[in-house]
mmCIF file of C-alpha atoms and ligand atoms in Angstrom:
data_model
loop_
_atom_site.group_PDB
_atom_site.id
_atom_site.type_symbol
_atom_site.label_atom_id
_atom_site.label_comp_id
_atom_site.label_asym_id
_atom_site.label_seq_id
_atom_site.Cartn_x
_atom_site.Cartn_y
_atom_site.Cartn_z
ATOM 1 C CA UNK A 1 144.517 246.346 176.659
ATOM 2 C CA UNK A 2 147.616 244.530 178.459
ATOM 3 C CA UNK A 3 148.361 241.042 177.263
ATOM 4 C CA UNK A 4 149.235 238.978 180.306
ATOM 5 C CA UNK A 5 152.399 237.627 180.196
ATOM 6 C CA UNK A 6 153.733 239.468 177.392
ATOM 7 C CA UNK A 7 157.107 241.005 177.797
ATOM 8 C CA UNK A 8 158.920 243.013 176.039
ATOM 9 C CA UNK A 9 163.280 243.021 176.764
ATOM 10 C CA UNK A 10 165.213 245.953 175.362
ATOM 11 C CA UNK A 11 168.903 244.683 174.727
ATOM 12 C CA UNK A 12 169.946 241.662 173.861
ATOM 13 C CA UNK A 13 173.905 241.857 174.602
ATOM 14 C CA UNK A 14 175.195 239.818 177.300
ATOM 15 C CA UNK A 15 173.049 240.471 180.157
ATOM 16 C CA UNK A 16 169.984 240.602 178.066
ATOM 17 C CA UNK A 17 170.906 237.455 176.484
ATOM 18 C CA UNK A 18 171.213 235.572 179.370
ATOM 19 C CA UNK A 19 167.968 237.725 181.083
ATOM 20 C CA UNK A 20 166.348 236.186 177.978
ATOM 21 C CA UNK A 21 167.106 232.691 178.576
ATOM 22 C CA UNK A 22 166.634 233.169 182.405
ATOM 23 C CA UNK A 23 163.084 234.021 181.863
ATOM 24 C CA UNK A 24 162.070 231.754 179.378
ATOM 25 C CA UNK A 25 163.147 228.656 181.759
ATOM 26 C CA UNK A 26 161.193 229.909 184.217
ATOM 27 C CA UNK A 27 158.151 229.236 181.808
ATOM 28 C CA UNK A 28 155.959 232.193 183.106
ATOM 29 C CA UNK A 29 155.138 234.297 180.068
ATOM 30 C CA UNK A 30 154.187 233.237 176.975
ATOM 31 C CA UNK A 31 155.386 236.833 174.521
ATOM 32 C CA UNK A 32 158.603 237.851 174.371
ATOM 33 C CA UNK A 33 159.630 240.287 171.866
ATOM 34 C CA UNK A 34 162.946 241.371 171.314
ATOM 35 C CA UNK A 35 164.512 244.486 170.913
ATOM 36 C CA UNK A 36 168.436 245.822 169.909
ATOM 37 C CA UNK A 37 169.443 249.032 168.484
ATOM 38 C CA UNK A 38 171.196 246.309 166.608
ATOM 39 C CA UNK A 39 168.941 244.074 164.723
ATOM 40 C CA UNK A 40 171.205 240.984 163.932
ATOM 41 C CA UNK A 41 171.802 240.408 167.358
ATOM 42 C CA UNK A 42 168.556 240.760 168.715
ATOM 43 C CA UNK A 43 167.449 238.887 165.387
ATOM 44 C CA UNK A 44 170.307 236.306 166.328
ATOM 45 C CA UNK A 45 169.207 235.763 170.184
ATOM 46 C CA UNK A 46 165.556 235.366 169.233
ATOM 47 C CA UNK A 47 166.513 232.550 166.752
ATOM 48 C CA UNK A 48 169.006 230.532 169.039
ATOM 49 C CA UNK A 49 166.174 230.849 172.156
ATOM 50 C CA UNK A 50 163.562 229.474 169.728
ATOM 51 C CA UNK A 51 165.563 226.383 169.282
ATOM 52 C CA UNK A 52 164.731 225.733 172.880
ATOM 53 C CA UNK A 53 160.670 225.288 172.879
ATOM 54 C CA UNK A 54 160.762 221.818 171.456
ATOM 55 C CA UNK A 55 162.061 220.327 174.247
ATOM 56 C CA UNK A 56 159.846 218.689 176.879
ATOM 57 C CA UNK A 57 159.850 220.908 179.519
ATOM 58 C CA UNK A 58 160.623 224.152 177.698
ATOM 59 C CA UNK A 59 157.408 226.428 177.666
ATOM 60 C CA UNK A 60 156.351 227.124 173.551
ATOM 61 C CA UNK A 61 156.520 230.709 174.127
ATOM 62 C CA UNK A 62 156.417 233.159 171.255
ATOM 63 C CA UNK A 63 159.395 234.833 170.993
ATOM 64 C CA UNK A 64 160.362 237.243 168.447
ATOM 65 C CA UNK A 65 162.271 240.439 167.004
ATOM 66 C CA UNK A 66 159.825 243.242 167.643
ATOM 67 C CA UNK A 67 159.481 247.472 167.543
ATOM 68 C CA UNK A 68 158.356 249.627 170.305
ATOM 69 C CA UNK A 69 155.039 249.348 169.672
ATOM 70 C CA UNK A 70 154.895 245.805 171.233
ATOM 71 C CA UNK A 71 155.497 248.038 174.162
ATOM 72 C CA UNK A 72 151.320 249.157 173.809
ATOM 73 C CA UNK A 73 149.664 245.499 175.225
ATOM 74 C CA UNK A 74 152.932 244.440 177.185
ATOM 75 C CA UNK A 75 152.893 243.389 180.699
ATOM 76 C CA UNK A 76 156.440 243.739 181.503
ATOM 77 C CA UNK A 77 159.147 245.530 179.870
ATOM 78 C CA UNK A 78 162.982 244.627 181.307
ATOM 79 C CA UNK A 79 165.393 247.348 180.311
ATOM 80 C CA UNK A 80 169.367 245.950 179.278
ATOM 81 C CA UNK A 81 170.467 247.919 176.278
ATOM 82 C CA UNK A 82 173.530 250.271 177.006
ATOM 83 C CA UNK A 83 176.969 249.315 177.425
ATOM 84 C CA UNK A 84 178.556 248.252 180.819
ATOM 85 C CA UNK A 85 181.619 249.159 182.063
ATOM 86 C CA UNK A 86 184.355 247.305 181.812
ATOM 87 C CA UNK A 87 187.608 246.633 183.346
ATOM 88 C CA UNK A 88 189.894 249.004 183.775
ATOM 89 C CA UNK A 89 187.022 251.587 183.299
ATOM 90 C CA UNK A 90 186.988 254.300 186.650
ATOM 91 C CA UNK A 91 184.757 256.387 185.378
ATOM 92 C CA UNK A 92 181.586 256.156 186.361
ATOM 93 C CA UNK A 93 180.495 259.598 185.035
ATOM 94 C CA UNK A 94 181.101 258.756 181.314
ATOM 95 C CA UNK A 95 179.267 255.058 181.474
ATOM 96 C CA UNK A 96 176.288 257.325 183.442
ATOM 97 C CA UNK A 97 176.041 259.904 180.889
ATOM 98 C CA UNK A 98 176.060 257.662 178.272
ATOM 99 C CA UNK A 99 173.499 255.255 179.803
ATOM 100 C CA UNK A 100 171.470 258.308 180.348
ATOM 101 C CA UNK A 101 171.385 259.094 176.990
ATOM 102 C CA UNK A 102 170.203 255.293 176.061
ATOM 103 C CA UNK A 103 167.838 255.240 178.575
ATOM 104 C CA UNK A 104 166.387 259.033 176.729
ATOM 105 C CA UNK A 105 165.616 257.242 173.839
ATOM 106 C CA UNK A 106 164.451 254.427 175.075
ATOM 107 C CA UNK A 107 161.936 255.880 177.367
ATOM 108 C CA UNK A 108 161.001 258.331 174.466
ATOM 109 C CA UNK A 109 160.053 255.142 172.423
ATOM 110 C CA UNK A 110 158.309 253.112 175.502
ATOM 111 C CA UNK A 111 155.943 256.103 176.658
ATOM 112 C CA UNK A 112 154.487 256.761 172.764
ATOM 113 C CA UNK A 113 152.739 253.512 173.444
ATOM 114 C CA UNK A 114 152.673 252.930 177.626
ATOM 115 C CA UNK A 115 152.690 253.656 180.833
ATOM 116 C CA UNK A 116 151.109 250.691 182.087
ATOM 117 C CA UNK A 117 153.872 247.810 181.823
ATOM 118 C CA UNK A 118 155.736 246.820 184.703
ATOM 119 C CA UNK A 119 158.973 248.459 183.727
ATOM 120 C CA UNK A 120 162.075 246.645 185.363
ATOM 121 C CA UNK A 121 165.180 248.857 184.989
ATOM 122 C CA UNK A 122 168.998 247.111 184.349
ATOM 123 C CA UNK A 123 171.003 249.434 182.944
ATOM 124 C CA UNK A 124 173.979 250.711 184.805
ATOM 125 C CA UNK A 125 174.121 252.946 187.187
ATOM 126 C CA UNK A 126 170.992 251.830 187.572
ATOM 127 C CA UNK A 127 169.815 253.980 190.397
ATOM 128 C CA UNK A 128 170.730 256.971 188.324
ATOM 129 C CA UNK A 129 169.004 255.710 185.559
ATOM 130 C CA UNK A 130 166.016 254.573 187.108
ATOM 131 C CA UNK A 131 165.471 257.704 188.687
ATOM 132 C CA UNK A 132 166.327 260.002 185.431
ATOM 133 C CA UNK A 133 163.350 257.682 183.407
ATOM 134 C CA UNK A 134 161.070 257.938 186.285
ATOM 135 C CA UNK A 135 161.023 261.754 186.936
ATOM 136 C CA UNK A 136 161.611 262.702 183.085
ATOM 137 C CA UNK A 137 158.968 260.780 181.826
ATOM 138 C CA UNK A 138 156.711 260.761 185.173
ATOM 139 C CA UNK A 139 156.664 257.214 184.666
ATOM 140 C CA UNK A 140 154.274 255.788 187.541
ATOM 141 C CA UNK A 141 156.450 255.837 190.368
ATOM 142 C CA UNK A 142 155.077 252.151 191.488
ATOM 143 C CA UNK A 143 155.347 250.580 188.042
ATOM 144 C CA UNK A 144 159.117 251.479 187.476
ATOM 145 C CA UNK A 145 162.233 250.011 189.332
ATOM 146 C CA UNK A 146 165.513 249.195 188.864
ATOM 147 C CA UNK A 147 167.108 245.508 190.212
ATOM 148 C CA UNK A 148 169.598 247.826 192.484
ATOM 149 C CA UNK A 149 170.416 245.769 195.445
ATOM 150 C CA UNK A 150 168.930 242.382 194.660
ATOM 151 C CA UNK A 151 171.788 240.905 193.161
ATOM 152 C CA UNK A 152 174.156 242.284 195.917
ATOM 153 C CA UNK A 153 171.799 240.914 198.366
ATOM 154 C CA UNK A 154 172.390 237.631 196.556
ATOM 155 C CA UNK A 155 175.951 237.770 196.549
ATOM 156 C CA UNK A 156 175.959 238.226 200.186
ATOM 157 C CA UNK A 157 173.252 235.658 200.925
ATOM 158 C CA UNK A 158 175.626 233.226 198.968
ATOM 159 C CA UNK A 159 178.812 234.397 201.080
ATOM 160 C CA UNK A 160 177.109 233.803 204.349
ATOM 161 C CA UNK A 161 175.715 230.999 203.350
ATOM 162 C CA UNK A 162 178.855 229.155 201.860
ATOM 163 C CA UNK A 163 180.298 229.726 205.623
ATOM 164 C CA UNK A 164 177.580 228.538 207.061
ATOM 165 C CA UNK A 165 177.333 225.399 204.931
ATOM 166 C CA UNK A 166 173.628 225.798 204.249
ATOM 167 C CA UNK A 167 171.675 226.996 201.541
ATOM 168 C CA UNK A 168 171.474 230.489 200.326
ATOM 169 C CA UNK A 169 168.014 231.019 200.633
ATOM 170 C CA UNK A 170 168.195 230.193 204.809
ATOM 171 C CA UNK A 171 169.979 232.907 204.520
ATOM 172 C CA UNK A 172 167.902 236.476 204.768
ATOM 173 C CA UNK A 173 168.432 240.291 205.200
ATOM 174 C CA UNK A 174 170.089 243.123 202.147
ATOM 175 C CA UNK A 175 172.055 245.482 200.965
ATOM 176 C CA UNK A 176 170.428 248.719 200.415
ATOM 177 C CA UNK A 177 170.405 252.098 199.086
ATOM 178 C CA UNK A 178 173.055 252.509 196.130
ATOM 179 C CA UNK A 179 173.586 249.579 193.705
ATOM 180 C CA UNK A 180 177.281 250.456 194.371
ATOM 181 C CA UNK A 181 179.668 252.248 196.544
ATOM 182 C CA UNK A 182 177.554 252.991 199.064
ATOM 183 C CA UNK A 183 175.695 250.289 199.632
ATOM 184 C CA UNK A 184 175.157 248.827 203.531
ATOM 185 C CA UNK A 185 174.425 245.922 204.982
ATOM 186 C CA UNK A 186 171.898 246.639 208.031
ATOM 187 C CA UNK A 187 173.177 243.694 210.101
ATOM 188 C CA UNK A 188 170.213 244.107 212.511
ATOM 189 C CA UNK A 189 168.017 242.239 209.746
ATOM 190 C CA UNK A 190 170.458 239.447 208.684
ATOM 191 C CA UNK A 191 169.960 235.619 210.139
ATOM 192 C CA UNK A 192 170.434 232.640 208.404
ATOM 193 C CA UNK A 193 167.161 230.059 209.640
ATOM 194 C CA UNK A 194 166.306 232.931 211.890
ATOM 195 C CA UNK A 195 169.566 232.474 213.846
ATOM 196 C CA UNK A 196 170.909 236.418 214.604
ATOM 197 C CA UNK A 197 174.632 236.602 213.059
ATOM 198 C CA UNK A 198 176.290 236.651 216.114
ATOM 199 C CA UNK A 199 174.887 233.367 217.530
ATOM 200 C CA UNK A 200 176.241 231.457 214.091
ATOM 201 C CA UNK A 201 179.678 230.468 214.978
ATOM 202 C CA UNK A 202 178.246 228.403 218.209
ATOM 203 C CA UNK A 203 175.119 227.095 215.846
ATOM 204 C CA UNK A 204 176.636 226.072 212.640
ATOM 205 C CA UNK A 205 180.087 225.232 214.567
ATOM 206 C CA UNK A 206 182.056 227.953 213.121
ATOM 207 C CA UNK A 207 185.503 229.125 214.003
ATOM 208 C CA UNK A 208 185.039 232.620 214.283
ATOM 209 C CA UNK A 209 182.356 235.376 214.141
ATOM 210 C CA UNK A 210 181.114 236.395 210.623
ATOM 211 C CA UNK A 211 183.891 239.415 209.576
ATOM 212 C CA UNK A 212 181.155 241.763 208.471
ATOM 213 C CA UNK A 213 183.173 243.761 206.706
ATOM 214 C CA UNK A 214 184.711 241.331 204.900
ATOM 215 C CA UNK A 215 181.777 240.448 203.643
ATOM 216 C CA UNK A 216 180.503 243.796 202.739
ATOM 217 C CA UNK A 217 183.588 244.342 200.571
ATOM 218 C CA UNK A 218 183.697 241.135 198.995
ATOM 219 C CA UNK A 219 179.840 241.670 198.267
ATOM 220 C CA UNK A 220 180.304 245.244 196.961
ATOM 221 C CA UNK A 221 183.906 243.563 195.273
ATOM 222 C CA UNK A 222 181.711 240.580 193.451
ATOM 223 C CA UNK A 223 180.663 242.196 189.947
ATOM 224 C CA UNK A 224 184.042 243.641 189.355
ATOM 225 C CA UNK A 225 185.595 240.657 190.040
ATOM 226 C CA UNK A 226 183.074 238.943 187.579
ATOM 227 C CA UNK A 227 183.975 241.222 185.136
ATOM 228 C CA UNK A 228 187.532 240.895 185.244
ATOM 229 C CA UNK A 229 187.984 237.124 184.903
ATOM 230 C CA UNK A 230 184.752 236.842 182.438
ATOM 231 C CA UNK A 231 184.492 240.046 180.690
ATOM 232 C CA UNK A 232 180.882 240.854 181.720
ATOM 233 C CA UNK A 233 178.504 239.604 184.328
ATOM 234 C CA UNK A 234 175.398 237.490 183.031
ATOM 235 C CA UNK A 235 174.282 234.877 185.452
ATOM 236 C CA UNK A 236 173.146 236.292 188.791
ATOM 237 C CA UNK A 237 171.773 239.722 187.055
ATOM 238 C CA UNK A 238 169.568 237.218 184.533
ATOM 239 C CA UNK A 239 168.241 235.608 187.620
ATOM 240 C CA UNK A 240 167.169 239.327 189.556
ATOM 241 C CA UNK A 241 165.372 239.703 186.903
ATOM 242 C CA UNK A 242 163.975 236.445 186.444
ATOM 243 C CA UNK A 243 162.581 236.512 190.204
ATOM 244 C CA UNK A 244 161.069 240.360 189.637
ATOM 245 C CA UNK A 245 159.283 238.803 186.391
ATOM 246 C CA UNK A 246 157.998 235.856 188.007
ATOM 247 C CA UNK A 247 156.734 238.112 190.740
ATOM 248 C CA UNK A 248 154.704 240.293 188.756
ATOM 249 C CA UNK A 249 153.111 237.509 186.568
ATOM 250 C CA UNK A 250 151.970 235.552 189.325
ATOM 251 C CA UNK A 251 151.116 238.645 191.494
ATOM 252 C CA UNK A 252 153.278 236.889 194.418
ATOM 253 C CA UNK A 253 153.634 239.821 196.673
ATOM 254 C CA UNK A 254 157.177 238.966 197.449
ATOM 255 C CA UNK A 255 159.364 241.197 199.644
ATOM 256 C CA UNK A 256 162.407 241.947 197.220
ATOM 257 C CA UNK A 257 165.277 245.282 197.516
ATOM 258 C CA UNK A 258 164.669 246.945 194.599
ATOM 259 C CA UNK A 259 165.704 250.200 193.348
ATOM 260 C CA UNK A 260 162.476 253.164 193.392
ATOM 261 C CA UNK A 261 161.393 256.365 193.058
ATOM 262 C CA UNK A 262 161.244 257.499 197.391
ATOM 263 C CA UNK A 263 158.776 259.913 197.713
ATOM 264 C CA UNK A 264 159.067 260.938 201.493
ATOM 265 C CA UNK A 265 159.261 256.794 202.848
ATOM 266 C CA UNK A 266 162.420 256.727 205.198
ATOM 267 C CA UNK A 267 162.126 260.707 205.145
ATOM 268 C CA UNK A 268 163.790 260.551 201.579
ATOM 269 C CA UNK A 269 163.216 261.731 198.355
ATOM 270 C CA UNK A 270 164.318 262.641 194.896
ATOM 271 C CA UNK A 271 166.540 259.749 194.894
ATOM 272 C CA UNK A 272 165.755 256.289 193.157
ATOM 273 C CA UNK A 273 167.553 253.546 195.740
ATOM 274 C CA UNK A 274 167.399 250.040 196.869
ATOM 275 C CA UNK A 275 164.573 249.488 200.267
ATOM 276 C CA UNK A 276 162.583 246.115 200.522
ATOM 277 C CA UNK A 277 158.914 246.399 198.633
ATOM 278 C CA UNK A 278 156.520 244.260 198.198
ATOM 279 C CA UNK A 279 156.373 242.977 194.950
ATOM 280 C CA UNK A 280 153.383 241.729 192.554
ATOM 281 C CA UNK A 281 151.219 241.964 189.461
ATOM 282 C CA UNK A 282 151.231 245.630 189.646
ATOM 283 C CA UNK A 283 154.720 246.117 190.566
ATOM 284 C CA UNK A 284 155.808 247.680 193.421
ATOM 285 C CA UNK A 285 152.942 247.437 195.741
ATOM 286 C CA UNK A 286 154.089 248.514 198.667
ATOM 287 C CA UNK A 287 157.444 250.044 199.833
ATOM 288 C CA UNK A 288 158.128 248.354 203.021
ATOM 289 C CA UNK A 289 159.658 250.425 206.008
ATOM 290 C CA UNK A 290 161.663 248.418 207.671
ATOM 291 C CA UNK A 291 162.955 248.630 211.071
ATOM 292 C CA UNK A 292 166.678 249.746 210.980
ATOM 293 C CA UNK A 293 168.618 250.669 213.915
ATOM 294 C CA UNK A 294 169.452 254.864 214.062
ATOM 295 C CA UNK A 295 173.233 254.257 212.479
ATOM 296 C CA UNK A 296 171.610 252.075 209.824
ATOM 297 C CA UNK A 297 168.736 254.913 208.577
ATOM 298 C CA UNK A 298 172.048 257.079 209.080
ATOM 299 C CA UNK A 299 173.796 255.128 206.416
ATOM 300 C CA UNK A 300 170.421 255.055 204.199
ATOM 301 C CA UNK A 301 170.758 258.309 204.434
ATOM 302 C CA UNK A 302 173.999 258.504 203.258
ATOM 303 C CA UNK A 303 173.739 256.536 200.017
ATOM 304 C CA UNK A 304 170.861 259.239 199.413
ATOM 305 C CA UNK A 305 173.212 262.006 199.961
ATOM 306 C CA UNK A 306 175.685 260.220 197.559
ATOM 307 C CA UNK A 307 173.351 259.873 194.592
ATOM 308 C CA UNK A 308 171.558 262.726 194.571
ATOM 309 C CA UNK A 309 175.543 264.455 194.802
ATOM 310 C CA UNK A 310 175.558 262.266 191.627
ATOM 311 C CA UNK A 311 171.877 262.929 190.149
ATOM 312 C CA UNK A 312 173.133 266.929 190.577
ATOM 313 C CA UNK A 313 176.816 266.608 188.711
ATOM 314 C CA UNK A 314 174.719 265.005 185.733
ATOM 315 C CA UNK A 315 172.230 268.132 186.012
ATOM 316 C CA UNK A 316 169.480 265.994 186.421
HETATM 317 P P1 NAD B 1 176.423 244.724 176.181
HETATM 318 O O1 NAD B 1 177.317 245.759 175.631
HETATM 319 O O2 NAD B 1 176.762 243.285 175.996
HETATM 320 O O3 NAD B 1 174.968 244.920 175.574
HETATM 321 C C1 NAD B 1 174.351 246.145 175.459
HETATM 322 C C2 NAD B 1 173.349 246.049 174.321
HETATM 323 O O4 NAD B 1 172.595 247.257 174.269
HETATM 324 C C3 NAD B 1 174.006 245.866 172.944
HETATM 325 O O5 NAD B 1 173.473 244.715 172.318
HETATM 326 C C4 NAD B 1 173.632 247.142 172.204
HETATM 327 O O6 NAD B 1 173.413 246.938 170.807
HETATM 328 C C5 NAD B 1 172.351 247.555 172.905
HETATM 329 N N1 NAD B 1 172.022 248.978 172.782
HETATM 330 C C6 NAD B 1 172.850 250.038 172.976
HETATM 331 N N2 NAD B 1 172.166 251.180 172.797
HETATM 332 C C7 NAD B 1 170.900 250.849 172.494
HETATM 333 C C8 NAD B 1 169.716 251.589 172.208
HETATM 334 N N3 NAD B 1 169.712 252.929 172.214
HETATM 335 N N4 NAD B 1 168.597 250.904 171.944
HETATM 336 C C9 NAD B 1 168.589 249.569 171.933
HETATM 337 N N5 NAD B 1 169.660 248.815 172.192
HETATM 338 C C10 NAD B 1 170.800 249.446 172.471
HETATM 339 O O7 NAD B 1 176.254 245.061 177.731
HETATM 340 P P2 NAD B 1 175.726 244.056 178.867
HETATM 341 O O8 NAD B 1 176.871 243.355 179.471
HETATM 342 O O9 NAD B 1 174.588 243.264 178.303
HETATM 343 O O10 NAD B 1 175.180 245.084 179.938
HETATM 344 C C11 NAD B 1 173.994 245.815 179.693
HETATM 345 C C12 NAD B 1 173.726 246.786 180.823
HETATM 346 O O11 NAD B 1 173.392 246.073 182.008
HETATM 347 C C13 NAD B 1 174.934 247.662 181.194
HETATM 348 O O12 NAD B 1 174.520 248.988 181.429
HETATM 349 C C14 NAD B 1 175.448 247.020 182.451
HETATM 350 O O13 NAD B 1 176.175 247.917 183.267
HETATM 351 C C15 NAD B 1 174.137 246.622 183.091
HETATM 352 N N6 NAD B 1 174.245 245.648 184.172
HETATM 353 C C16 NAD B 1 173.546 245.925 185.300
HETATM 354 C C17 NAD B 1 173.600 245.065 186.373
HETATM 355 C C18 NAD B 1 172.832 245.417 187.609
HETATM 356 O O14 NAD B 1 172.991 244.779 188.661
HETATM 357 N N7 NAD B 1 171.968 246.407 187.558
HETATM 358 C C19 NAD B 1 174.375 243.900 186.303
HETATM 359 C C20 NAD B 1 175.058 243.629 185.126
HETATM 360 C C21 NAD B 1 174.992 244.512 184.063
#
């Protein structure tokens, strides 16, 4: 039987670190067991997020150094473990095969005890990834995802919203397909307060009109950048996740890009990518088909054509 609100978060480096601490404040689940390939540091994270529950509005949530087998009653599992790349780093094909390889054991591990839990995929490439666990493991194809565009969507909501001078969240529409190269912006869905993009300049004042591309590379730019004046990226991936959890727990049926399994929706398949689905208790309920002008479900198709190229040079 699932526990409610018991999660389970494999990894517990930097992005699972700060995943950890992004969930707890959110005070939504009241399990969360730990899990690194090495101990001390999962051991370490645990300890140092404990030190948090006495204070008044921190939830007193159980959290502890676990095994796979916590995986059996979990709700939610959130996938981190694997390293990133890092800066410098061009290829792409050695982080994927290695991530691939993590993710092998990993879902080895998880499906001895489940295939229940909400499984929220992290690891990078994570439409590669996502799609590799999914198909190897036939995972159920609604209760596995990665976070694939959602943080790119925020980083754009953030740039159009910073020249805009409003909020972020006035600001809707996504990047989808590939968490990566490929990614698009289908600029027939953006507005900010349900203003269209090319009426902003006359209703928030602006100079110019929005330079799209601009803000597509600086979007697509964002992590990189991160990663080169940090050394990783924590922050905005801890909160992707932290929305996706709090989704599922309190079944909100949110609309949210995240990265799935297509099975024919948008005419595509064998491909794990970003689309907007509904999102709630039993994870992806729904994958919504938007409406997306002919050169946009071009450029979906695209990103498909890229990844599976990718899926096929890692024989998978
Ligand atoms: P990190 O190197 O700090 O941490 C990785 C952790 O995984 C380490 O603690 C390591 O001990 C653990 N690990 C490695 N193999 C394991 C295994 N087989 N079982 C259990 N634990 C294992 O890396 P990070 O900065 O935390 O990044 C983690 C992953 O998240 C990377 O793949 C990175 O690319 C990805 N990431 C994804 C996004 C996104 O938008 N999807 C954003 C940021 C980072």
């Amino acid at each position: 039987r699932m526990k409610e609100g018991k999660l389970v978060l494999v990894g517990a480096g930097m992005v699972g670190s700060a995943t950890l601490n992004a969930i707890l404040a959110q005070s939504v689940v009241s399990e969360i067991v730990v899990i690194d390939a090495n101990e001390d540091k999962a051991l370490g994270e645990v300890l140092d997020a404990l030190h948090t529950t006495s204070f008044a509005y921190s939830t007193n949530t159980t959290i502890r150094v676990g095994s796979y087998a916590d995986c059996a009653d979990a709700s939610i599992i959130v996938m981190t473990a694997g390293p990133s790349i890092q800066a410098g780093d061009n290829d792409r094909r050695v982080l994927a095969e290695k991530n691939i390889a993590v993710m092998d054991a990993v879902m080895a591990e998880i499906t001895r005890y489940t295939r229940s839990a909400v499984l929220i995929v992290v690891t990078n490439p994570v439409d590669l990834v996502t799609y590799f666990a999914q198909t190897k493991y036939n995972y159920p194809a609604d209760k596995i995802f990665g976070t694939g565009t959602l943080l790119d969507t925020a980083r754009m909501r953030q740039l159009i919203a910073a020249q805009c001078n409003v909020d972020s969240k006035n600001v809707h529409g996504y990047l989808l397909g590939e968490h990566g190269e490929s990614a698009f912006i289908p600029w027939s869905m953006v507005n900010v307060a349900g203003i269209p993009v090319d009426e902003l300049p006359r209703a928030f004042g602006l100079s110019a009109a929005l330079d799209k591309e601009k803000i597509l590379a600086d979007t697509k730019a964002a992590g990189l950048r991160v990663l080169k004046l940090k050394g990783f990226t924590s922050s905005g991936i801890a909160q992707s996740v932290a929305r996706l959890v709090r989704a599922i727990v309190l079944n909100e049926r949110c609309v949210l890009p995240v990265s799935c399994v297509l099975q024919g929706e948008y005419d595509l398949e064998q491909v794990a990518m970003s689309v907007p689905c509904v999102i709630g208790a039993n994870g992806r309920e729904r994958v919504l088909e938007v409406t997306l002008l002919p050169e946009e479900q071009d450029q979906l198709a695209a990103c498909c054509e890229s990844l599976q190229k990718m899926l096929l040079q890692l024989g998978l």
